[in-house]
Short mmCIF file of C-alpha atoms in Angstrom, two decimals:
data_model
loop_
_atom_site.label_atom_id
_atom_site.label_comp_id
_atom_site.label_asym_id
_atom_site.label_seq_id
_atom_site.Cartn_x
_atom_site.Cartn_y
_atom_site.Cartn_z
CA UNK J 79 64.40 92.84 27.72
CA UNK J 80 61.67 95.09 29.02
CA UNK J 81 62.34 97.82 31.70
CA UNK J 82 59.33 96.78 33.34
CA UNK J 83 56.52 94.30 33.67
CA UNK J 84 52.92 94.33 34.84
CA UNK J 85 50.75 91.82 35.34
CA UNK J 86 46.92 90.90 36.16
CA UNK J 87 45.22 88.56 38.53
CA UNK J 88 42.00 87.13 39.78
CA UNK J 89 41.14 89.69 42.36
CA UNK J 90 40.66 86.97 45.58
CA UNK J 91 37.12 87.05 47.22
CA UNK J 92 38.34 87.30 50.50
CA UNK J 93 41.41 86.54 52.25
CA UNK J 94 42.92 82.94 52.37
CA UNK J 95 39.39 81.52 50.77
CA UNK J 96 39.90 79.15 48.15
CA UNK J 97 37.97 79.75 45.06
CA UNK J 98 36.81 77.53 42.01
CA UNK J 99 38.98 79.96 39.50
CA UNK J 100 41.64 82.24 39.45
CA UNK J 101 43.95 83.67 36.39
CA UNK J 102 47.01 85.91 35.66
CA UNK J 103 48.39 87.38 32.90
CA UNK J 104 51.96 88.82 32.64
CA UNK J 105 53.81 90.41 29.51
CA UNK J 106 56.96 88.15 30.47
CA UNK J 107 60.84 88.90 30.48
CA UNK J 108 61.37 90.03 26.50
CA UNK J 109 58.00 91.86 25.18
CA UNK J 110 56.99 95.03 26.18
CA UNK J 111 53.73 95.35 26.11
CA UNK J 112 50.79 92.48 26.65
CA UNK J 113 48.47 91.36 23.41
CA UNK J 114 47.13 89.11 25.26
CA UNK J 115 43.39 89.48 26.56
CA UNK J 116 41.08 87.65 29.16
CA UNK J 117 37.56 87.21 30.12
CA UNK J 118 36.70 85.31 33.67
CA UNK J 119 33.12 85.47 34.33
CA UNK J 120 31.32 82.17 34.70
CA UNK J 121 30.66 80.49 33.05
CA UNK J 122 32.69 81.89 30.35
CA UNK J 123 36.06 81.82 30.39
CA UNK J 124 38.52 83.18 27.20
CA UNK J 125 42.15 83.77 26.29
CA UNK J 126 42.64 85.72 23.38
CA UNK J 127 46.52 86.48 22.28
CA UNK J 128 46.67 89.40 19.80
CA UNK J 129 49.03 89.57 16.82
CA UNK J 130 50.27 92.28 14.76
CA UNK J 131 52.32 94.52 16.88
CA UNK J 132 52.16 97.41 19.07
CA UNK J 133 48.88 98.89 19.14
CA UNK J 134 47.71 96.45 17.00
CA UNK J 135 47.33 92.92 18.72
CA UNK J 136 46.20 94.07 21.73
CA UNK J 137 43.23 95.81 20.36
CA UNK J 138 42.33 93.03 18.43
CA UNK J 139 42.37 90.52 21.87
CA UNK J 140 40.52 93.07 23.13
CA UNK J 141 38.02 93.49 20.09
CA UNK J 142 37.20 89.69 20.71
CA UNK J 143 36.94 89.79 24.36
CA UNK J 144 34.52 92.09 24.38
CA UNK J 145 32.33 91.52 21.84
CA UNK J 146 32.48 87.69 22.91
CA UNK J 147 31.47 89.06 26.48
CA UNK J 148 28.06 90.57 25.14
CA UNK J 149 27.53 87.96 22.57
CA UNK J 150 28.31 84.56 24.47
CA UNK J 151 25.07 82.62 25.57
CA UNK J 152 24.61 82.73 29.43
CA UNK J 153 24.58 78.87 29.42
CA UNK J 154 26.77 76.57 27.47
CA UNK J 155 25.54 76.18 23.80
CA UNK J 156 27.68 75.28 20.82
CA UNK J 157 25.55 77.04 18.27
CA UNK J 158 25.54 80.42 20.18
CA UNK J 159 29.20 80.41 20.73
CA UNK J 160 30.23 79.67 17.60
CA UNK J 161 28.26 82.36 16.45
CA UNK J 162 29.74 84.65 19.20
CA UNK J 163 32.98 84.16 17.48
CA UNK J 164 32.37 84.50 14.19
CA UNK J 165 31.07 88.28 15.26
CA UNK J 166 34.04 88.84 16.75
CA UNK J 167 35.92 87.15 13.97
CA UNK J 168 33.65 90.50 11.80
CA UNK J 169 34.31 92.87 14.48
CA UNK J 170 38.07 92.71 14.49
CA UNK J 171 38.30 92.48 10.63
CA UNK J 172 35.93 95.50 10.46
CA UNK J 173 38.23 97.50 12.70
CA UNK J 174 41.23 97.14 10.42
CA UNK J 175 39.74 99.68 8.49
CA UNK J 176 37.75 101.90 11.00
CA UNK J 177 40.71 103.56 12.34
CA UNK J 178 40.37 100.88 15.91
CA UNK J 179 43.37 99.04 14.45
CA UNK J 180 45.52 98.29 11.83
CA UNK J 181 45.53 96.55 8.65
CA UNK J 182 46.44 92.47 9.58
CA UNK J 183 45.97 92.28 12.68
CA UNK J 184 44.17 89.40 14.46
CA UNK J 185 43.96 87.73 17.72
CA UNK J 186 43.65 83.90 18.83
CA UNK J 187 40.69 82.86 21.05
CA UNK J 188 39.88 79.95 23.15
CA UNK J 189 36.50 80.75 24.50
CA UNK J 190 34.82 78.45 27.29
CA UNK J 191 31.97 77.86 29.18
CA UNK J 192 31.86 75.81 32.19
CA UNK J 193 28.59 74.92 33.64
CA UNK J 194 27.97 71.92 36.00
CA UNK J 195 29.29 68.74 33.97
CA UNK J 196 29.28 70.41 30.57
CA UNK J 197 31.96 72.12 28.82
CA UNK J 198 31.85 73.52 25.59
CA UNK J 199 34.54 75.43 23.85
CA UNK J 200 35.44 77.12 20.78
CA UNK J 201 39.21 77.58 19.37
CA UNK J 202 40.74 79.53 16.84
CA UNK J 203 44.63 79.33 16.54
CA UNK J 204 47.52 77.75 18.86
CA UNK J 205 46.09 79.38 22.46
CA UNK J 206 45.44 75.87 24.37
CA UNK J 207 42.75 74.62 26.45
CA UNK J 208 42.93 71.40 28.49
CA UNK J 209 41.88 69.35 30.90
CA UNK J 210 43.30 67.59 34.27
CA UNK J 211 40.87 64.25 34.84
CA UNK J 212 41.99 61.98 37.32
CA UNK J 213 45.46 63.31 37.47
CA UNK J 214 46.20 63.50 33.96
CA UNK J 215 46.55 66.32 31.90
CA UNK J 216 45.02 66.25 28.19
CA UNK J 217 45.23 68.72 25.79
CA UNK J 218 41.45 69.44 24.29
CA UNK J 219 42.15 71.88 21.37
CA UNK J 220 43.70 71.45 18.34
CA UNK J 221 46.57 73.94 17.57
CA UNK J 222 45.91 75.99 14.15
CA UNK J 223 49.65 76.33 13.35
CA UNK J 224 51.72 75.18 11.11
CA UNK J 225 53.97 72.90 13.64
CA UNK J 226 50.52 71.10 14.35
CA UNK J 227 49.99 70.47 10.53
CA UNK J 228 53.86 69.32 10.11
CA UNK J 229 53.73 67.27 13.24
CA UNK J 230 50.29 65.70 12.00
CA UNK J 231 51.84 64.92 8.66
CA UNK J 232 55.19 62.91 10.15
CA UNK J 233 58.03 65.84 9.33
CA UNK J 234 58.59 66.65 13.06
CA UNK J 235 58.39 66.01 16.30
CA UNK J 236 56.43 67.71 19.16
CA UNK J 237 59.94 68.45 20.85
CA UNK J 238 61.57 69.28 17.14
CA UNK J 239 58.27 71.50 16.89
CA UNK J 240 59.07 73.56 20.32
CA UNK J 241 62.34 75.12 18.45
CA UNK J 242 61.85 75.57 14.54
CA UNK J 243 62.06 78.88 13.74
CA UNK J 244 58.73 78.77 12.30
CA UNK J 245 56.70 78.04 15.43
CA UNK J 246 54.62 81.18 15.96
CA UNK J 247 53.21 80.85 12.41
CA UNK J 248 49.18 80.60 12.77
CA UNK J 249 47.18 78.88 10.41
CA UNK J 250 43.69 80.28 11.57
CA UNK J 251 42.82 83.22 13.37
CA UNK J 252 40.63 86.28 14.03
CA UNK J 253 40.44 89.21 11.65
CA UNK J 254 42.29 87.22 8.41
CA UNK J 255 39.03 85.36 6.87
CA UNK J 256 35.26 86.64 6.89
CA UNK J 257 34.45 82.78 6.52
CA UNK J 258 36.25 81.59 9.23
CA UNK J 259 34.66 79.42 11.57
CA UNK J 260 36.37 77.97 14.86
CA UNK J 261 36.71 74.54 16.18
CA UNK J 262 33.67 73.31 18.32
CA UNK J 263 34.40 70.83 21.20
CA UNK J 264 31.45 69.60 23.64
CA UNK J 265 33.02 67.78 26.56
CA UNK J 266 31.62 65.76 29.50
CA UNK J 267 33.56 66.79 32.77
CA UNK J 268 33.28 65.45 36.60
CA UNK J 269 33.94 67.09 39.73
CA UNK J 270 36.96 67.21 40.27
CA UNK J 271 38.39 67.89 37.03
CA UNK J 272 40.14 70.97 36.14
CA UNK J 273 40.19 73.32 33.67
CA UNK J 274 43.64 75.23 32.10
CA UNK J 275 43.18 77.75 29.09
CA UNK J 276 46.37 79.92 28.06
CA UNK J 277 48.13 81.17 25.75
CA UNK J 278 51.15 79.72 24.02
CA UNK J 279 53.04 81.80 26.41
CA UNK J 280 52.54 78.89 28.88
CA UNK J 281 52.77 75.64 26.32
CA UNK J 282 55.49 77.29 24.51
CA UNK J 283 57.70 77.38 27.48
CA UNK J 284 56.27 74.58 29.99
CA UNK J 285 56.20 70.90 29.15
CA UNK J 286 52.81 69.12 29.19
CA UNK J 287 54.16 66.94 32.28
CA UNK J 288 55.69 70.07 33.79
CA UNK J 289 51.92 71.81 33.67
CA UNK J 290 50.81 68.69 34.96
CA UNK J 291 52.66 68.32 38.10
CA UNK J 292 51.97 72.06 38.71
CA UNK J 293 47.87 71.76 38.27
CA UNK J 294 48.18 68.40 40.71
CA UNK J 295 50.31 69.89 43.38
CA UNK J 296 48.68 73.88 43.75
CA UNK J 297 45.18 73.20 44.92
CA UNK J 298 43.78 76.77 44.95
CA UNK J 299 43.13 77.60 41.07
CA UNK J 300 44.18 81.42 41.64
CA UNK J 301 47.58 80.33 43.27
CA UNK J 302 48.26 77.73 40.49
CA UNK J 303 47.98 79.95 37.73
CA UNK J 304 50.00 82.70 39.39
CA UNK J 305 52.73 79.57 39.68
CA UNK J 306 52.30 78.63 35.89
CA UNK J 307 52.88 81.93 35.12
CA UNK J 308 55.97 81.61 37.01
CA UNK J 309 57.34 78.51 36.01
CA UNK J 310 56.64 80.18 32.21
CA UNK J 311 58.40 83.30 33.12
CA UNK J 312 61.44 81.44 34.92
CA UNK J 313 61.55 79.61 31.65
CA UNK J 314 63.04 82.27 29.82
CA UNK J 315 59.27 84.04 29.25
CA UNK J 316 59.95 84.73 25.76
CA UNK J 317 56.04 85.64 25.04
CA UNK J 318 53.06 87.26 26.78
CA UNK J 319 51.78 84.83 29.16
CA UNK J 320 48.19 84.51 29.95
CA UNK J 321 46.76 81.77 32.07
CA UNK J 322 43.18 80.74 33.65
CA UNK J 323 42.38 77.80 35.91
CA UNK J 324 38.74 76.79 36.53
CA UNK J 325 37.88 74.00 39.06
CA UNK J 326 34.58 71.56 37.68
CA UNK J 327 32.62 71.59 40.40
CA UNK J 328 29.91 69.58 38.48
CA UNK J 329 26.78 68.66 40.51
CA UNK J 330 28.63 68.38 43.73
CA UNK J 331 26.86 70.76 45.48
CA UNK J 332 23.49 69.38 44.08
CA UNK J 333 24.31 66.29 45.51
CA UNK J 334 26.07 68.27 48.59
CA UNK J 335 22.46 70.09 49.26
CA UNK J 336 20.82 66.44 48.88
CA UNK J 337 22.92 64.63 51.17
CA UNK J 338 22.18 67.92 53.34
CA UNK J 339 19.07 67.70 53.27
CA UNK J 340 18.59 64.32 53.91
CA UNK J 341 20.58 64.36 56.79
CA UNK J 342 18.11 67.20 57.75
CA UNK J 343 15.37 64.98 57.07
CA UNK J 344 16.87 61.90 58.65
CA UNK J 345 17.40 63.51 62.14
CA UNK J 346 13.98 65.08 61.86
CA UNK J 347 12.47 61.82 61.40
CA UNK J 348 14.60 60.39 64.47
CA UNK J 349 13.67 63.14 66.68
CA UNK J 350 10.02 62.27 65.43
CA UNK J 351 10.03 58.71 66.29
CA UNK J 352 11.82 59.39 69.63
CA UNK J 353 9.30 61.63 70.18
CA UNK J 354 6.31 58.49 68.91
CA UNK J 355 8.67 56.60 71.32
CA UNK J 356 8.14 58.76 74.54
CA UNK J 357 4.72 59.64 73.13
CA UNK J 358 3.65 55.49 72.70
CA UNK J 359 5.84 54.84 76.43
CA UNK J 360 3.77 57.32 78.06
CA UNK J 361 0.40 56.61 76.74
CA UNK J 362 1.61 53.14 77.33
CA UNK J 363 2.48 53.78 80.91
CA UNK J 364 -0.63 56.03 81.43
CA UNK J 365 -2.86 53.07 80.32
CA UNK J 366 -1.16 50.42 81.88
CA UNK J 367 -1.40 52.27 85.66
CA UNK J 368 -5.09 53.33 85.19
CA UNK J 369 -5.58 49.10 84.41
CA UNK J 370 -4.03 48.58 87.12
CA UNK J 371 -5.30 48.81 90.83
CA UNK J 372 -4.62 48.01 94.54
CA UNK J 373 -5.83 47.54 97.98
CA UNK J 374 -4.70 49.53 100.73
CA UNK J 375 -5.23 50.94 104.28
CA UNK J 376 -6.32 54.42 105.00
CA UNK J 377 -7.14 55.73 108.24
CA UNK J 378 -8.08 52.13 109.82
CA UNK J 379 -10.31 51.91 106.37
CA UNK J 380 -9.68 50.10 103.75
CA UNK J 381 -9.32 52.14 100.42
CA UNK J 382 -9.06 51.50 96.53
CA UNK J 383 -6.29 53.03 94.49
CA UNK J 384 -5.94 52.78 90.90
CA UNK J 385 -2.78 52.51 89.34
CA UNK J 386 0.46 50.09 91.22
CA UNK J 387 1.57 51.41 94.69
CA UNK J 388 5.01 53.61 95.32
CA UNK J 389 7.08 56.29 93.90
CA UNK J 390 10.13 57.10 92.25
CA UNK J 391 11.88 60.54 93.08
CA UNK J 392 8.65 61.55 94.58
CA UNK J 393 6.25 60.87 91.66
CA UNK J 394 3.57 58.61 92.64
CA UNK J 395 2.03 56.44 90.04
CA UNK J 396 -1.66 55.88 91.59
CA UNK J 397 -4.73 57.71 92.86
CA UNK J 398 -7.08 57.01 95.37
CA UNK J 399 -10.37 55.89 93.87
CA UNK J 400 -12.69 55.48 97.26
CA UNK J 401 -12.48 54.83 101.07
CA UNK J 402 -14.82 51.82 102.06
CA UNK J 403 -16.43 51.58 104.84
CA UNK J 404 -14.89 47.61 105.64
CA UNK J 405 -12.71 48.23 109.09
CA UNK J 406 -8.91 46.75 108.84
CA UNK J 407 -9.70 45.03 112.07
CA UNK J 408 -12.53 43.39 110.88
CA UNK J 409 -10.56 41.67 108.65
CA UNK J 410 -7.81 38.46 109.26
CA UNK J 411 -4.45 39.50 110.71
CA UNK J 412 -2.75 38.28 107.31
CA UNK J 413 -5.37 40.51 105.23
CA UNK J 414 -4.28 43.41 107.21
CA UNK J 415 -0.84 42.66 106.72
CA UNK J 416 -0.82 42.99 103.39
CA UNK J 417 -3.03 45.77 102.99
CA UNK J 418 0.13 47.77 104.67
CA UNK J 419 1.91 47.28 101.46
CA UNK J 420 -0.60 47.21 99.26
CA UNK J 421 -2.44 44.06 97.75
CA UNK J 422 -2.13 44.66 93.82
CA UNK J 423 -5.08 44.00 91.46
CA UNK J 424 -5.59 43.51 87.71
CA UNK J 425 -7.83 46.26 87.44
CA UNK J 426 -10.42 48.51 89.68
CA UNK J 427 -13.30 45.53 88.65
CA UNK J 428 -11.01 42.85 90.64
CA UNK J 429 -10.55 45.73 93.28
CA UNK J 430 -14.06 45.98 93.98
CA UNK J 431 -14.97 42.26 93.71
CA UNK J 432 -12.18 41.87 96.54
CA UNK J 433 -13.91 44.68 98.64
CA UNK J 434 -16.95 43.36 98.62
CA UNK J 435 -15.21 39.34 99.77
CA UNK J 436 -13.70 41.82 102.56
CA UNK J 437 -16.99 43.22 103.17
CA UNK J 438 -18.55 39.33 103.61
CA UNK J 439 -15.82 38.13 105.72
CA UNK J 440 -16.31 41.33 108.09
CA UNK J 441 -19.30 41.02 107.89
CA UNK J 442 -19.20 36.88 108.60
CA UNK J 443 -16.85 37.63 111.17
CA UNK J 444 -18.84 40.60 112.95
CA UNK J 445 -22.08 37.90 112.78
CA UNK J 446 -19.92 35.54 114.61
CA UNK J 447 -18.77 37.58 116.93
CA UNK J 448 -22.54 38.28 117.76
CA UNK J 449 -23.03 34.98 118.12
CA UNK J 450 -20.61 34.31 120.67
CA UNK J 451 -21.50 36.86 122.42
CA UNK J 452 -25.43 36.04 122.14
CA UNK J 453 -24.09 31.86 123.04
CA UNK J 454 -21.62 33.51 125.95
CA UNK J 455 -24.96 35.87 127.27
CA UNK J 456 -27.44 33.22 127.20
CA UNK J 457 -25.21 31.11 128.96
CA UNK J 458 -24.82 33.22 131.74
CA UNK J 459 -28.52 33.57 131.82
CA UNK J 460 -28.63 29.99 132.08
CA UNK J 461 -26.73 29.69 134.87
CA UNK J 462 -28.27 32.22 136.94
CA UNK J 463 -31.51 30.14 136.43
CA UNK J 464 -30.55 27.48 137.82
CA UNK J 465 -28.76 28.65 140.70
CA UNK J 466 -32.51 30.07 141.95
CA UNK J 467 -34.35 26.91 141.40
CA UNK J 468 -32.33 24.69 143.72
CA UNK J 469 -32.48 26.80 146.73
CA UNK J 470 -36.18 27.14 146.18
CA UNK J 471 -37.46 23.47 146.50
CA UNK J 472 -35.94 22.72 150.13
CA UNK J 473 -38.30 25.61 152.09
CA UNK J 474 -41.58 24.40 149.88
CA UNK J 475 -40.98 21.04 151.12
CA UNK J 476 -40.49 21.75 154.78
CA UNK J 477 -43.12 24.06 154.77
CA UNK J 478 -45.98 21.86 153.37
CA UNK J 479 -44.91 18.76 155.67
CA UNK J 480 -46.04 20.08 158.92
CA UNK J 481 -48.71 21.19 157.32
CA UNK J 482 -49.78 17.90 156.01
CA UNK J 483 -48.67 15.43 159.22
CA UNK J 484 -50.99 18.47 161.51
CA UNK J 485 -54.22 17.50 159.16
CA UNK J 486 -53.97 13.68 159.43
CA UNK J 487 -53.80 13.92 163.01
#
């Protein structure tokens, strides 16, 4: 067992944030050094596990990493990342004889990219990619061993396969053929889905329903592969473990910015029509008073006002238009009356027609008036007269009598 073990994580963005990916590797309880390699920069993602011993296996991980690194496309593409590593597939084999490494060794690589809904990856030996959809964990690579080949054919099991003594033998790999060529897998994923890539550090000590459970329960990525890792080391941890855990986030926030901004645009378009609202009530209003109109009394005068009489909270809703010159008093008692409240009008046309009615029924009234004082005068006149011609016609008559028996005597 090995004095001592290191291991690498997913540096966390910032304290207790969750983030869509996380990874770990760990040399586990019997190596003692780690061959295995790992890139995590979206949206490429790789796990390469070296072979050939000390010195040896980890360069050629790291061979691949790196050159896979500066070769991968900065999008998903098949074509370009199949081409990415078959350079490193070169690099590595070129090394073996540059003095880099040594003669034989070789590394495994599953190398994806993760972009939106699309996943593509590329695989070369028994390092494992797969995929949690709706709660169920499927494996998406092909193993290139020789317990894949005998458990294709029908001479073992997969649980017979987990203990022959010949389960680390690799069928394909890095730095062992200038013609090899990996396994190409294009893959439509959904938010919501997860990702898992490791090495067989993880599948070679974890059962599939065992990695399951873990990816459902551990919601932050970074946490759950720091648990694999633990479940693989608790295990027994007989290999290098290397894990990486990448949440699909898909379109989501597409769709999250969309719903955002319609929401955006939905409340600006309610604000807008409250606003046409108020707008439409007060031109409404404004219209409607300056129809309107209405008779009232002002300074023993009646006056026009347009708009309807009274206030609310001190806001009046009409203006005086014009003082006439009809008198309140010249009008009837009930007219008057009214005029107190105020005597409400279609418009300032209906105000003035019923001025000018008040203006002939003064002025009707003022005309009679005149003629009952002109009947009440020249009745009095009347009287007088008469009053002198009957005490008149008694002294004419005795003074012409005398006058008239003195001559005929």
């Amino acid at each position: 067992m090995a004095k001592s073990r290191s291991y690498t994580s997913t540096p966390r963005t910032r304290k207790s944030a969750l983030t869509t990916f996380g990874s770990r590797t760990d040399i586990g309880c019997v190596r003692d050094h780690n061959e295995d390699s790992l890139i995590v920069a979206p949206p490429l993602f790789v796990v390469a596990d070296g072979m050939g011993g000390h010195a040896a296996g980890e360069v050629a991980s790291e061979i691949a990493v790196s050159v896979l690194e500066q070769q991968a496309p900065a999008h998903p593409d098949s074509e370009q990342l199949e081409r990415a590593v078959e350079e490193a597939n070169r690099e590595v084999i070129l090394a073996q004889h540059d003095g880099r490494g040594r003669e034989g060794m070789g590394t495994t690589v599953t190398a994806a990219m993760l972009e939106g809904e699309r996943l593509v990856i590329a695989q070369v030996g028994d390092s494992r990619a797969y995929l949690l959809h709706h709660g169920r964990l499927q494996q998406l690579t092909r193993d290139h061993s020789l317990m894949a080949d005998m458990i294709e054919a029908g001479q073992l099991t997969p649980e017979e396969a987990r203990f022959h003594p010949n389960r680390s033998v690799i069928t394909r790999a890095l730095g062992s053929d200038p013609l090899m060529r990996p396994d190409i897998f294009e893959i439509n994923v959904e938010a919501g889905d997860r990702l898992l890539i490791c090495s067989d550090g993880l599948s070679g000590m974890l059962r599939d329903p065992e990695i399951e459970t873990t990816l459902r329960r551990v919601h932050d990525p970074q946490r759950c592969a720091s648990q694999l890792v633990n479940e693989a080391i608790a295990a027994g941890g007989h290999d290098n473990v290397t894990v990486i855990v990448a949440d699909v986030v898909g379109h989501s926030h597409k769709k999250l910015k969309r719903v955002k901004l319609k929401a955006r645009l939905t409340v600006f378009f309610i604000l807008l029509l409250f606003a046409a609202i108020i707008a439409g009530a007060a031109w409404g209003g404004y219209t409607y008073l300056n129809s309107r109109a209405y008779l009232s009394a002002v300074d023993g005068k009646v006056a026009i006002y347009t708009g309807v009489p009274g206030s609310v909270m001190g806001i009046s809703f009409s203006e005086l238009d014009r003082v006439t010159d009809v008198s309140v008093d010249d009008l009837q008692p009930g007219t008057a009356y009214r005029l107190e409240a105020g005597i409400q009008v279609d418009n300032l046309q209906a105000a003035e027609s019923l001025v000018r009615e008040y203006e002939s029924e003064a002025a009707a009234r003022q005309a009679e008036q005149a003629d009952d004082e002109a009947a009440m005068d020249d009745a009095a006149n009347d009287g007088e007269t008469a009053d002198g011609e009957g005490a008149t016609a008694p002294d004419t008559t005795a003074a012409t009598a005398p006058t008239e028996t003195g001559a005929t005597a």
